[in-house]
Amino acid sequence: MTGTTTTPLVEVRDLVKHFPIKRGVILQRQVGAVKAVDGVSFDVRSGETLGIVGETGCGKSTTARMIVRLLDPTAGEIRFEGEDIAQRKGASLKALHREMQMIFQDPYSSLNPRKTVGSIIADPFAIHGLHTLPGERKQRVQALMDRVGLNPEHYNRYPHEFSGGQRQRIGVARAIALEPKLLVADEPVSALDVSIQAQVLNLLRGLQREMGLTLIFIAHDLSVVRHMCDRVAVMYLGKLVELAPSDALYGFPRHPYTGALLSAVPVADPAGGHRERQLLSGDVPSPANPPQACRFHTRCPKAEDRCSQQEPPLADKGGGTLAACHFPLSEEEARARLPVALKKAG
Ligand code: SF4
């Protein structure tokens, strides 16, 4: 969380990803669309860590995959260092992938079990034809292994010989091999034991500082991102509902959905204390048929008639917070939802 500038490295504007729903064995007619991401705009500042948080199916991973161009957007703009990259293809897309890399959620399935760790980490060098002198690639890979806390002598071992945490370190080494400017970590610790999670998070934090990386950190709850992120974006059903500096978001959430997510954060405070656990009623509606106007109105404890008639714009609510809500939480309502530990901190 150092070295942040206000210059955006990434600018996302009205980004949309709809996946067609098709019926019919032969004609495959399109009968609808899953609106995974439906008009999302935000910036990622150079050197910052931006968290993107929301329940499964909210569009956070789809957004991240579009930014690194592993998925083509249906519509909208993605600017990287000021240049629109949304339509890049072929060699220019390959060149772009030197600048931006992704760490995946599952360290078990994201590594080829038939390749040695040395060749997995060397993959980006092979793809881009780098470090071709004899012994050079091995030397570079072993330096990367050392950097992420792996024993360089394990160069010829296979992924199954490593623990979950070590496998995620292999993924991190591969992702930083080309010294990218942007790293996108898609729930990088959610498949790991709690005892290992902190080690991987510390590794990412350290690398971000040392390399001046810009980091997008995807998570499904707010507890993991709190100490990682300069700012946090909260998504619900394909929309951005709140974007705020971490301190503001954790001290005074404005959107009722953020309040509900915060109230669900587990807190190790046996003394208890009073907190309204705002458990969300019902399931997340289908992104193929999302509610009209405010998409959260079917589950929101503050919903009024206007919420189902008029979509709330993402607007400045003060303190650096943007939120999309007609009736944002008051300070009193927000504090009632905060976990005790956060109340004390605040
Ligand atoms: Fe709730 Fe209405 Fe705000 Fe939507 S606009 S979050 S339904 S209060």
mmCIF file of C-alpha atoms and ligand atoms in Angstrom:
data_model
loop_
_atom_site.group_PDB
_atom_site.id
_atom_site.type_symbol
_atom_site.label_atom_id
_atom_site.label_comp_id
_atom_site.label_asym_id
_atom_site.label_seq_id
_atom_site.Cartn_x
_atom_site.Cartn_y
_atom_site.Cartn_z
ATOM 1 C CA MET A 1 0.000 0.000 0.000
ATOM 2 C CA THR A 2 2.806 2.370 -0.876
ATOM 3 C CA GLY A 3 3.836 4.334 -3.922
ATOM 4 C CA THR A 4 0.259 4.987 -5.022
ATOM 5 C CA THR A 5 -0.199 7.813 -7.499
ATOM 6 C CA THR A 6 -3.451 9.302 -8.707
ATOM 7 C CA THR A 7 -2.521 8.551 -12.325
ATOM 8 C CA PRO A 8 -4.677 5.705 -13.540
ATOM 9 C CA LEU A 9 -2.894 2.689 -14.983
ATOM 10 C CA VAL A 10 -6.228 1.161 -15.961
ATOM 11 C CA GLU A 11 -9.448 2.992 -16.860
ATOM 12 C CA VAL A 12 -12.597 0.929 -17.287
ATOM 13 C CA ARG A 13 -15.634 2.585 -18.847
ATOM 14 C CA ASP A 14 -19.129 1.114 -19.228
ATOM 15 C CA LEU A 15 -17.696 -2.375 -19.393
ATOM 16 C CA VAL A 16 -20.211 -5.060 -20.332
ATOM 17 C CA LYS A 17 -20.013 -8.835 -20.620
ATOM 18 C CA HIS A 18 -23.123 -10.728 -21.604
ATOM 19 C CA PHE A 19 -22.919 -14.476 -22.149
ATOM 20 C CA PRO A 20 -25.596 -15.650 -24.619
ATOM 21 C CA ILE A 21 -28.089 -18.305 -23.492
ATOM 22 C CA LYS A 22 -28.838 -20.586 -26.428
ATOM 23 C CA ARG A 23 -31.591 -23.162 -26.987
ATOM 24 C CA GLY A 24 -32.139 -25.802 -29.630
ATOM 25 C CA VAL A 25 -29.861 -28.624 -30.610
ATOM 26 C CA ILE A 26 -29.389 -27.577 -34.233
ATOM 27 C CA LEU A 27 -30.323 -23.917 -34.607
ATOM 28 C CA GLN A 28 -28.925 -22.805 -31.231
ATOM 29 C CA ARG A 29 -31.170 -19.734 -31.074
ATOM 30 C CA GLN A 30 -30.183 -17.101 -28.551
ATOM 31 C CA VAL A 31 -33.012 -16.834 -26.038
ATOM 32 C CA GLY A 32 -31.417 -14.518 -23.541
ATOM 33 C CA ALA A 33 -28.152 -13.471 -21.950
ATOM 34 C CA VAL A 34 -26.423 -13.815 -18.625
ATOM 35 C CA LYS A 35 -25.542 -10.227 -17.749
ATOM 36 C CA ALA A 36 -22.349 -11.065 -15.880
ATOM 37 C CA VAL A 37 -21.012 -7.497 -16.026
ATOM 38 C CA ASP A 38 -23.438 -4.776 -16.970
ATOM 39 C CA GLY A 39 -21.939 -1.306 -17.308
ATOM 40 C CA VAL A 40 -19.049 -0.977 -14.865
ATOM 41 C CA SER A 41 -16.705 2.033 -14.709
ATOM 42 C CA PHE A 42 -13.693 2.619 -12.450
ATOM 43 C CA ASP A 43 -9.985 3.447 -12.489
ATOM 44 C CA VAL A 44 -7.059 1.532 -11.041
ATOM 45 C CA ARG A 45 -4.339 3.947 -9.961
ATOM 46 C CA SER A 46 -0.723 3.267 -10.666
ATOM 47 C CA GLY A 47 0.889 1.501 -7.661
ATOM 48 C CA GLU A 48 -2.325 0.912 -5.725
ATOM 49 C CA THR A 49 -4.021 -2.255 -4.583
ATOM 50 C CA LEU A 50 -7.670 -2.213 -5.545
ATOM 51 C CA GLY A 51 -9.916 -4.861 -4.005
ATOM 52 C CA ILE A 52 -12.981 -6.063 -5.913
ATOM 53 C CA VAL A 53 -15.415 -7.833 -3.614
ATOM 54 C CA GLY A 54 -18.806 -9.497 -3.932
ATOM 55 C CA GLU A 55 -20.675 -12.793 -3.713
ATOM 56 C CA THR A 56 -20.231 -15.573 -6.244
ATOM 57 C CA GLY A 57 -21.718 -14.514 -9.582
ATOM 58 C CA CYS A 58 -21.433 -10.756 -8.997
ATOM 59 C CA GLY A 59 -19.109 -10.330 -11.993
ATOM 60 C CA LYS A 60 -15.844 -9.608 -10.191
ATOM 61 C CA SER A 61 -13.799 -12.379 -11.822
ATOM 62 C CA THR A 62 -15.345 -11.691 -15.239
ATOM 63 C CA THR A 63 -14.367 -8.022 -14.870
ATOM 64 C CA ALA A 64 -10.805 -9.000 -13.947
ATOM 65 C CA ARG A 65 -10.521 -11.429 -16.862
ATOM 66 C CA MET A 66 -11.680 -8.747 -19.289
ATOM 67 C CA ILE A 67 -9.105 -6.286 -17.932
ATOM 68 C CA VAL A 68 -6.259 -8.724 -18.573
ATOM 69 C CA ARG A 69 -7.956 -9.621 -21.859
ATOM 70 C CA LEU A 70 -8.455 -13.302 -21.154
ATOM 71 C CA LEU A 71 -12.083 -12.557 -22.064
ATOM 72 C CA ASP A 72 -13.400 -10.272 -24.799
ATOM 73 C CA PRO A 73 -15.791 -7.579 -23.567
ATOM 74 C CA THR A 74 -19.261 -7.358 -25.124
ATOM 75 C CA ALA A 75 -19.031 -3.558 -24.956
ATOM 76 C CA GLY A 76 -17.164 -0.774 -23.229
ATOM 77 C CA GLU A 77 -13.631 0.521 -22.983
ATOM 78 C CA ILE A 78 -10.550 -0.714 -21.155
ATOM 79 C CA ARG A 79 -7.663 1.751 -21.231
ATOM 80 C CA PHE A 80 -4.194 0.673 -20.146
ATOM 81 C CA GLU A 81 -1.696 3.534 -19.811
ATOM 82 C CA GLY A 82 -4.176 5.650 -21.747
ATOM 83 C CA GLU A 83 -4.578 3.285 -24.681
ATOM 84 C CA ASP A 84 -7.788 1.403 -25.471
ATOM 85 C CA ILE A 85 -6.939 -2.301 -25.319
ATOM 86 C CA ALA A 86 -10.469 -3.736 -25.406
ATOM 87 C CA GLN A 87 -10.191 -4.883 -29.021
ATOM 88 C CA ARG A 88 -6.531 -5.946 -29.120
ATOM 89 C CA LYS A 89 -5.830 -9.218 -30.867
ATOM 90 C CA GLY A 90 -2.897 -11.368 -32.015
ATOM 91 C CA ALA A 91 0.654 -10.092 -31.556
ATOM 92 C CA SER A 92 -0.390 -6.813 -29.939
ATOM 93 C CA LEU A 93 -2.453 -8.749 -27.359
ATOM 94 C CA LYS A 94 0.515 -11.046 -26.701
ATOM 95 C CA ALA A 95 2.729 -7.993 -26.146
ATOM 96 C CA LEU A 96 0.141 -6.628 -23.729
ATOM 97 C CA HIS A 97 0.311 -9.820 -21.667
ATOM 98 C CA ARG A 98 3.911 -8.975 -20.788
ATOM 99 C CA GLU A 99 2.523 -5.993 -18.877
ATOM 100 C CA MET A 100 -0.351 -7.714 -17.068
ATOM 101 C CA GLN A 101 -0.548 -11.117 -15.433
ATOM 102 C CA MET A 102 -3.034 -13.085 -13.401
ATOM 103 C CA ILE A 103 -2.830 -15.351 -10.352
ATOM 104 C CA PHE A 104 -5.645 -17.877 -10.232
ATOM 105 C CA GLN A 105 -7.751 -19.066 -7.344
ATOM 106 C CA ASP A 106 -6.975 -22.746 -7.432
ATOM 107 C CA PRO A 107 -3.279 -23.586 -7.138
ATOM 108 C CA TYR A 108 -4.173 -27.251 -7.727
ATOM 109 C CA SER A 109 -5.754 -26.956 -11.152
ATOM 110 C CA SER A 110 -3.861 -23.942 -12.528
ATOM 111 C CA LEU A 111 -0.526 -25.794 -12.729
ATOM 112 C CA ASN A 112 0.126 -28.471 -15.340
ATOM 113 C CA PRO A 113 0.801 -31.654 -13.309
ATOM 114 C CA ARG A 114 3.035 -33.109 -16.053
ATOM 115 C CA LYS A 115 5.502 -30.218 -16.092
ATOM 116 C CA THR A 116 8.271 -29.564 -13.630
ATOM 117 C CA VAL A 117 8.067 -26.430 -11.544
ATOM 118 C CA GLY A 118 11.089 -25.082 -13.408
ATOM 119 C CA SER A 119 9.365 -25.357 -16.757
ATOM 120 C CA ILE A 120 6.045 -23.979 -15.412
ATOM 121 C CA ILE A 121 7.751 -20.834 -14.117
ATOM 122 C CA ALA A 122 9.789 -20.576 -17.343
ATOM 123 C CA ASP A 123 6.602 -20.696 -19.480
ATOM 124 C CA PRO A 124 6.347 -16.909 -19.907
ATOM 125 C CA PHE A 125 10.012 -16.794 -21.043
ATOM 126 C CA ALA A 126 9.309 -19.531 -23.600
ATOM 127 C CA ILE A 127 6.149 -17.818 -24.868
ATOM 128 C CA HIS A 128 7.949 -14.502 -25.350
ATOM 129 C CA GLY A 129 11.290 -15.953 -26.493
ATOM 130 C CA LEU A 130 13.269 -14.441 -23.609
ATOM 131 C CA HIS A 131 16.500 -15.482 -21.872
ATOM 132 C CA THR A 132 17.600 -17.981 -24.502
ATOM 133 C CA LEU A 133 21.314 -18.232 -23.604
ATOM 134 C CA PRO A 134 22.335 -21.630 -22.162
ATOM 135 C CA GLY A 135 21.567 -21.800 -18.456
ATOM 136 C CA GLU A 136 20.060 -18.312 -18.401
ATOM 137 C CA ARG A 137 16.447 -19.406 -18.090
ATOM 138 C CA LYS A 138 17.211 -21.815 -15.259
ATOM 139 C CA GLN A 139 19.137 -19.129 -13.409
ATOM 140 C CA ARG A 140 16.238 -16.679 -13.773
ATOM 141 C CA VAL A 141 13.679 -19.249 -12.655
ATOM 142 C CA GLN A 142 15.712 -20.196 -9.599
ATOM 143 C CA ALA A 143 16.036 -16.517 -8.661
ATOM 144 C CA LEU A 144 12.235 -16.231 -8.954
ATOM 145 C CA MET A 145 11.758 -19.326 -6.796
ATOM 146 C CA ASP A 146 13.994 -17.804 -4.166
ATOM 147 C CA ARG A 147 12.111 -14.522 -4.362
ATOM 148 C CA VAL A 148 8.757 -16.147 -3.632
ATOM 149 C CA GLY A 149 10.094 -18.313 -0.810
ATOM 150 C CA LEU A 150 10.574 -21.626 -2.642
ATOM 151 C CA ASN A 151 13.738 -23.673 -2.470
ATOM 152 C CA PRO A 152 15.527 -23.196 -5.856
ATOM 153 C CA GLU A 153 16.869 -26.730 -5.566
ATOM 154 C CA HIS A 154 13.312 -28.011 -6.080
ATOM 155 C CA TYR A 155 13.474 -26.806 -9.691
ATOM 156 C CA ASN A 156 12.915 -30.311 -11.116
ATOM 157 C CA ARG A 157 10.055 -31.307 -8.849
ATOM 158 C CA TYR A 158 6.432 -31.644 -9.961
ATOM 159 C CA PRO A 159 3.445 -29.672 -8.606
ATOM 160 C CA HIS A 160 2.065 -32.639 -6.614
ATOM 161 C CA GLU A 161 5.241 -32.619 -4.511
ATOM 162 C CA PHE A 162 4.337 -29.177 -3.110
ATOM 163 C CA SER A 163 1.765 -28.076 -0.534
ATOM 164 C CA GLY A 164 -1.165 -25.801 -1.475
ATOM 165 C CA GLY A 165 0.625 -22.690 -0.229
ATOM 166 C CA GLN A 166 3.789 -23.607 -2.112
ATOM 167 C CA ARG A 167 1.800 -24.208 -5.289
ATOM 168 C CA GLN A 168 0.315 -20.759 -5.011
ATOM 169 C CA ARG A 169 3.883 -19.433 -4.672
ATOM 170 C CA ILE A 170 4.702 -21.227 -7.942
ATOM 171 C CA GLY A 171 1.748 -19.400 -9.535
ATOM 172 C CA VAL A 172 3.028 -16.103 -8.138
ATOM 173 C CA ALA A 173 6.558 -16.761 -9.475
ATOM 174 C CA ARG A 174 5.150 -17.470 -12.938
ATOM 175 C CA ALA A 175 3.009 -14.328 -12.794
ATOM 176 C CA ILE A 176 5.892 -11.994 -11.867
ATOM 177 C CA ALA A 177 8.441 -13.593 -14.235
ATOM 178 C CA LEU A 178 7.993 -10.886 -16.877
ATOM 179 C CA GLU A 179 7.916 -8.088 -14.275
ATOM 180 C CA PRO A 180 4.413 -6.956 -15.235
ATOM 181 C CA LYS A 181 3.016 -3.570 -14.290
ATOM 182 C CA LEU A 182 -0.370 -5.011 -13.357
ATOM 183 C CA LEU A 183 -1.045 -8.159 -11.385
ATOM 184 C CA VAL A 184 -4.574 -9.482 -10.976
ATOM 185 C CA ALA A 185 -5.038 -11.946 -8.131
ATOM 186 C CA ASP A 186 -8.360 -13.801 -8.399
ATOM 187 C CA GLU A 187 -9.188 -15.066 -4.901
ATOM 188 C CA PRO A 188 -5.577 -16.207 -4.491
ATOM 189 C CA VAL A 189 -5.982 -17.558 -0.958
ATOM 190 C CA SER A 190 -9.559 -18.814 -0.770
ATOM 191 C CA ALA A 191 -8.539 -22.411 -1.606
ATOM 192 C CA LEU A 192 -5.834 -22.408 1.092
ATOM 193 C CA ASP A 193 -5.885 -23.254 4.791
ATOM 194 C CA VAL A 194 -6.393 -20.211 6.987
ATOM 195 C CA SER A 195 -2.951 -20.762 8.534
ATOM 196 C CA ILE A 196 -1.329 -20.455 5.094
ATOM 197 C CA GLN A 197 -3.419 -17.555 3.811
ATOM 198 C CA ALA A 198 -1.516 -14.870 5.736
ATOM 199 C CA GLN A 199 1.821 -16.071 4.351
ATOM 200 C CA VAL A 200 0.648 -15.777 0.743
ATOM 201 C CA LEU A 201 -0.954 -12.383 1.428
ATOM 202 C CA ASN A 202 2.300 -11.152 2.995
ATOM 203 C CA LEU A 203 4.214 -12.387 -0.031
ATOM 204 C CA LEU A 204 1.928 -10.452 -2.387
ATOM 205 C CA ARG A 205 2.154 -7.326 -0.248
ATOM 206 C CA GLY A 206 5.953 -7.535 -0.184
ATOM 207 C CA LEU A 207 6.212 -8.056 -3.942
ATOM 208 C CA GLN A 208 3.824 -5.213 -4.601
ATOM 209 C CA ARG A 209 6.046 -2.862 -2.576
ATOM 210 C CA GLU A 210 9.360 -4.086 -3.997
ATOM 211 C CA MET A 211 8.255 -4.160 -7.619
ATOM 212 C CA GLY A 212 5.952 -1.132 -7.543
ATOM 213 C CA LEU A 213 3.190 -3.357 -8.871
ATOM 214 C CA THR A 214 -0.370 -2.279 -9.361
ATOM 215 C CA LEU A 215 -2.544 -5.014 -7.886
ATOM 216 C CA ILE A 216 -6.191 -5.900 -8.405
ATOM 217 C CA PHE A 217 -7.227 -8.252 -5.641
ATOM 218 C CA ILE A 218 -10.470 -10.185 -6.042
ATOM 219 C CA ALA A 219 -12.184 -11.618 -2.949
ATOM 220 C CA HIS A 220 -15.639 -12.871 -2.016
ATOM 221 C CA ASP A 221 -15.686 -11.297 1.413
ATOM 222 C CA LEU A 222 -14.359 -8.167 2.999
ATOM 223 C CA SER A 223 -12.237 -9.718 5.727
ATOM 224 C CA VAL A 224 -9.364 -10.723 3.432
ATOM 225 C CA VAL A 225 -8.962 -7.457 1.558
ATOM 226 C CA ARG A 226 -9.011 -5.098 4.529
ATOM 227 C CA HIS A 227 -5.267 -5.070 5.157
ATOM 228 C CA MET A 228 -4.317 -5.482 1.516
ATOM 229 C CA CYS A 229 -6.132 -2.734 -0.310
ATOM 230 C CA ASP A 230 -5.907 1.024 -0.704
ATOM 231 C CA ARG A 231 -9.420 1.142 -2.138
ATOM 232 C CA VAL A 232 -12.211 -1.386 -2.373
ATOM 233 C CA ALA A 233 -14.892 -1.805 -5.046
ATOM 234 C CA VAL A 234 -18.022 -3.756 -4.134
ATOM 235 C CA MET A 235 -19.998 -5.469 -6.905
ATOM 236 C CA TYR A 236 -23.506 -6.899 -6.888
ATOM 237 C CA LEU A 237 -25.143 -8.706 -9.815
ATOM 238 C CA GLY A 238 -22.902 -7.230 -12.497
ATOM 239 C CA LYS A 239 -22.924 -3.669 -11.129
ATOM 240 C CA LEU A 240 -20.489 -1.634 -9.077
ATOM 241 C CA VAL A 241 -22.410 -0.533 -5.973
ATOM 242 C CA GLU A 242 -19.694 1.129 -3.869
ATOM 243 C CA LEU A 243 -16.106 2.257 -4.395
ATOM 244 C CA ALA A 244 -14.203 3.819 -1.504
ATOM 245 C CA PRO A 245 -10.828 4.137 0.192
ATOM 246 C CA SER A 246 -10.423 1.182 2.575
ATOM 247 C CA ASP A 247 -10.603 3.269 5.744
ATOM 248 C CA ALA A 248 -13.828 4.917 4.588
ATOM 249 C CA LEU A 249 -15.416 1.656 3.495
ATOM 250 C CA TYR A 250 -14.585 -0.187 6.705
ATOM 251 C CA GLY A 251 -15.420 2.800 8.923
ATOM 252 C CA PHE A 252 -18.564 4.130 7.271
ATOM 253 C CA PRO A 253 -20.005 1.912 4.518
ATOM 254 C CA ARG A 254 -22.709 3.764 2.610
ATOM 255 C CA HIS A 255 -24.346 1.067 0.495
ATOM 256 C CA PRO A 256 -26.691 -1.310 2.366
ATOM 257 C CA TYR A 257 -25.089 -4.272 0.549
ATOM 258 C CA THR A 258 -21.621 -3.269 1.773
ATOM 259 C CA GLY A 259 -23.106 -2.917 5.269
ATOM 260 C CA ALA A 260 -24.504 -6.450 5.003
ATOM 261 C CA LEU A 261 -21.167 -7.852 3.803
ATOM 262 C CA LEU A 262 -19.361 -6.120 6.657
ATOM 263 C CA SER A 263 -21.808 -7.354 9.242
ATOM 264 C CA ALA A 264 -21.058 -10.899 8.042
ATOM 265 C CA VAL A 265 -17.295 -10.531 8.580
ATOM 266 C CA PRO A 266 -16.273 -13.025 11.258
ATOM 267 C CA VAL A 267 -14.665 -11.296 14.218
ATOM 268 C CA ALA A 268 -12.506 -12.929 16.851
ATOM 269 C CA ASP A 269 -13.854 -10.963 19.798
ATOM 270 C CA PRO A 270 -15.320 -13.248 22.455
ATOM 271 C CA ALA A 271 -16.415 -10.208 24.446
ATOM 272 C CA GLY A 272 -19.099 -9.825 21.810
ATOM 273 C CA GLY A 273 -20.658 -6.399 21.862
ATOM 274 C CA HIS A 274 -23.698 -5.258 19.971
ATOM 275 C CA ARG A 275 -23.802 -5.524 16.272
ATOM 276 C CA GLU A 276 -26.732 -5.907 13.934
ATOM 277 C CA ARG A 277 -25.891 -8.981 11.919
ATOM 278 C CA GLN A 278 -27.558 -7.990 8.709
ATOM 279 C CA LEU A 279 -27.885 -11.422 7.180
ATOM 280 C CA LEU A 280 -29.090 -11.142 3.624
ATOM 281 C CA SER A 281 -32.415 -12.746 2.933
ATOM 282 C CA GLY A 282 -32.912 -14.891 -0.143
ATOM 283 C CA ASP A 283 -30.521 -15.952 -2.849
ATOM 284 C CA VAL A 284 -28.776 -13.680 -5.293
ATOM 285 C CA PRO A 285 -31.253 -13.265 -8.220
ATOM 286 C CA SER A 286 -30.270 -14.743 -11.569
ATOM 287 C CA PRO A 287 -27.992 -12.513 -13.656
ATOM 288 C CA ALA A 288 -30.028 -13.732 -16.654
ATOM 289 C CA ASN A 289 -33.016 -11.900 -15.250
ATOM 290 C CA PRO A 290 -31.825 -9.298 -12.749
ATOM 291 C CA PRO A 291 -34.288 -7.068 -10.860
ATOM 292 C CA GLN A 292 -35.160 -3.746 -12.508
ATOM 293 C CA ALA A 293 -33.734 -0.418 -11.306
ATOM 294 C CA CYS A 294 -31.650 -1.060 -8.166
ATOM 295 C CA ARG A 295 -30.656 -4.711 -8.482
ATOM 296 C CA PHE A 296 -30.371 -5.042 -4.723
ATOM 297 C CA HIS A 297 -33.967 -3.974 -4.010
ATOM 298 C CA THR A 298 -35.265 -7.552 -3.652
ATOM 299 C CA ARG A 299 -32.933 -8.131 -0.692
ATOM 300 C CA CYS A 300 -32.356 -4.656 0.688
ATOM 301 C CA PRO A 301 -33.650 -3.851 4.183
ATOM 302 C CA LYS A 302 -33.944 -0.155 3.227
ATOM 303 C CA ALA A 303 -35.779 -0.610 -0.092
ATOM 304 C CA GLU A 304 -38.606 1.801 -0.939
ATOM 305 C CA ASP A 305 -40.804 2.143 -4.041
ATOM 306 C CA ARG A 306 -38.308 4.370 -5.810
ATOM 307 C CA CYS A 307 -35.672 1.641 -5.636
ATOM 308 C CA SER A 308 -37.614 -0.665 -7.957
ATOM 309 C CA GLN A 309 -38.432 2.154 -10.382
ATOM 310 C CA GLN A 310 -35.263 4.172 -10.830
ATOM 311 C CA GLU A 311 -31.699 2.926 -11.065
ATOM 312 C CA PRO A 312 -29.451 4.760 -8.574
ATOM 313 C CA PRO A 313 -26.318 6.229 -10.207
ATOM 314 C CA LEU A 314 -22.864 5.670 -8.695
ATOM 315 C CA ALA A 315 -22.521 9.063 -7.020
ATOM 316 C CA ASP A 316 -20.207 10.894 -4.623
ATOM 317 C CA LYS A 317 -21.370 10.400 -1.025
ATOM 318 C CA GLY A 318 -18.480 12.329 0.562
ATOM 319 C CA GLY A 319 -15.216 11.155 2.123
ATOM 320 C CA GLY A 320 -14.017 9.792 -1.219
ATOM 321 C CA THR A 321 -16.876 7.263 -1.352
ATOM 322 C CA LEU A 322 -18.928 6.565 -4.450
ATOM 323 C CA ALA A 323 -22.112 4.562 -3.899
ATOM 324 C CA ALA A 324 -25.118 3.628 -6.030
ATOM 325 C CA CYS A 325 -28.013 4.015 -3.597
ATOM 326 C CA HIS A 326 -31.042 6.323 -3.231
ATOM 327 C CA PHE A 327 -31.070 5.903 0.566
ATOM 328 C CA PRO A 328 -27.491 5.288 1.729
ATOM 329 C CA LEU A 329 -26.752 4.180 5.277
ATOM 330 C CA SER A 330 -26.560 6.898 7.901
ATOM 331 C CA GLU A 331 -23.524 6.947 10.174
ATOM 332 C CA GLU A 332 -25.595 5.377 12.945
ATOM 333 C CA GLU A 333 -26.918 2.601 10.685
ATOM 334 C CA ALA A 334 -23.421 1.935 9.366
ATOM 335 C CA ARG A 335 -21.856 1.686 12.808
ATOM 336 C CA ALA A 336 -24.573 -0.708 13.946
ATOM 337 C CA ARG A 337 -23.430 -3.100 11.228
ATOM 338 C CA LEU A 338 -19.698 -2.905 11.856
ATOM 339 C CA PRO A 339 -17.939 -5.787 13.537
ATOM 340 C CA VAL A 340 -16.849 -4.877 17.072
ATOM 341 C CA ALA A 341 -13.155 -4.860 16.189
ATOM 342 C CA LEU A 342 -13.768 -2.278 13.472
ATOM 343 C CA LYS A 343 -15.864 -0.112 15.788
ATOM 344 C CA LYS A 344 -13.017 -0.050 18.288
ATOM 345 C CA ALA A 345 -10.523 0.750 15.539
ATOM 346 C CA GLY A 346 -12.756 3.529 14.276
HETATM 347 FE FE1 SF4 B 1 -31.488 -0.435 -1.043
HETATM 348 FE FE2 SF4 B 1 -32.866 1.338 -2.443
HETATM 349 FE FE3 SF4 B 1 -30.310 1.787 -1.905
HETATM 350 FE FE4 SF4 B 1 -31.024 -0.093 -3.631
HETATM 351 S S1 SF4 B 1 -31.345 2.091 -3.850
HETATM 352 S S2 SF4 B 1 -29.513 -0.271 -2.053
HETATM 353 S S3 SF4 B 1 -32.875 -0.880 -2.690
HETATM 354 S S4 SF4 B 1 -31.986 1.659 -0.419
#
